[in-house]
Coordinates of C-alpha atoms in Angstrom, one line a residue:
X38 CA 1.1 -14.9 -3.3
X39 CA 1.1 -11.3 -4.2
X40 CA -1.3 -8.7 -3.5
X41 CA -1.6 -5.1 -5.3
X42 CA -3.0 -1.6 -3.4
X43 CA -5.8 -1.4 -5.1
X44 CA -7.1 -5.0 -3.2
X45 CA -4.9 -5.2 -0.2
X46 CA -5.0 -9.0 1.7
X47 CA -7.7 -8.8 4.5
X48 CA -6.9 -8.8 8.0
X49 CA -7.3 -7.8 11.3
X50 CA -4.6 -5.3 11.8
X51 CA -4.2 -1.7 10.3
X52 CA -1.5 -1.4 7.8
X53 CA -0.6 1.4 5.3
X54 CA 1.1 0.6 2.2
X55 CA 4.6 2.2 1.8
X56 CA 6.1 0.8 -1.5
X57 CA 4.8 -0.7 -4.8
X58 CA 6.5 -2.2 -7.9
X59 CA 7.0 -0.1 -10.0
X60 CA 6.7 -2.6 -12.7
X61 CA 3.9 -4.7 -11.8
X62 CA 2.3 -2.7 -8.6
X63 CA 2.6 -5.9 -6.1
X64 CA 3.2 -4.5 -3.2
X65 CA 6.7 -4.5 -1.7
X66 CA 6.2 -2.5 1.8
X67 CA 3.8 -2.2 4.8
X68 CA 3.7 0.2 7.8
X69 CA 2.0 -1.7 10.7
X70 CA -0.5 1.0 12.0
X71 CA 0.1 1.9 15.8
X72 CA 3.4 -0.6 16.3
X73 CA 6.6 0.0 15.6
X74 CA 6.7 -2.8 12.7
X75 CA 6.9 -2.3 9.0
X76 CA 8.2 -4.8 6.5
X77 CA 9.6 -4.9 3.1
X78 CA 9.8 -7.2 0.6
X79 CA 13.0 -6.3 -1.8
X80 CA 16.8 -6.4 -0.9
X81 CA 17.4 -2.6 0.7
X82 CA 20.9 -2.7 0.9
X83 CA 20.9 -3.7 -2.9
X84 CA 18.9 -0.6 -4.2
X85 CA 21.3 1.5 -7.0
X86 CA 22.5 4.1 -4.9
X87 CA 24.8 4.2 -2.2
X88 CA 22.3 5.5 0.2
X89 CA 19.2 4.6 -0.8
X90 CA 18.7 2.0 1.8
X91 CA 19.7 4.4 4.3
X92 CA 16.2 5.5 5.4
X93 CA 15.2 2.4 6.7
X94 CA 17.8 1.2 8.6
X95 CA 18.0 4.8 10.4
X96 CA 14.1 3.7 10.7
X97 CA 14.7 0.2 12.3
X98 CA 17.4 1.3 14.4
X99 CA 15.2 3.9 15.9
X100 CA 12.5 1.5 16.9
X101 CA 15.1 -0.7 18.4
X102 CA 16.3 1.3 20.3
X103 CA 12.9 3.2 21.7
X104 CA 12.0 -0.1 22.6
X105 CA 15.4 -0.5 24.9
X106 CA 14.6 2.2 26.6
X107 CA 10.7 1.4 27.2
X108 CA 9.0 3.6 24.3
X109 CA 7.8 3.2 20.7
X110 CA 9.2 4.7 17.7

């Protein structure tokens, strides 16, 4: 199912949402408040640009590799 900002799906867990369709404002990104988790729901590496998707790979890789050496990103 889908779920738009304006009634977010109810949970236990803080989360912040990142991105939204811009055609039918579902939404298509989380930030999980506190951990180093956040989600997407769209293809990255098939956004228009060459570098779009760039961000949130950087992003990933980051947490991966706090959490190999014991932190969080």
């Amino acid at each position: 199912g889908a779920c738009s900002p304006e009634e977010p799906p109810q949970h236990d867990a803080e989360v912040v949402v990142r991105y939204v369709n811009a055609n039918d404002r579902t939404v298509e990104g989380l930030d999980l408040v506190g951990r180093p988790a956040f989600t997407v729901q769209f293809h990255p590496e098939a956004c228009p640009g060459p570098h779009d998707a760039a961000p949130l790979f950087t992003r990933f890789r980051s947490m991966v590799d706090a959490h190999l050496h014991g932190g969080e990103a």
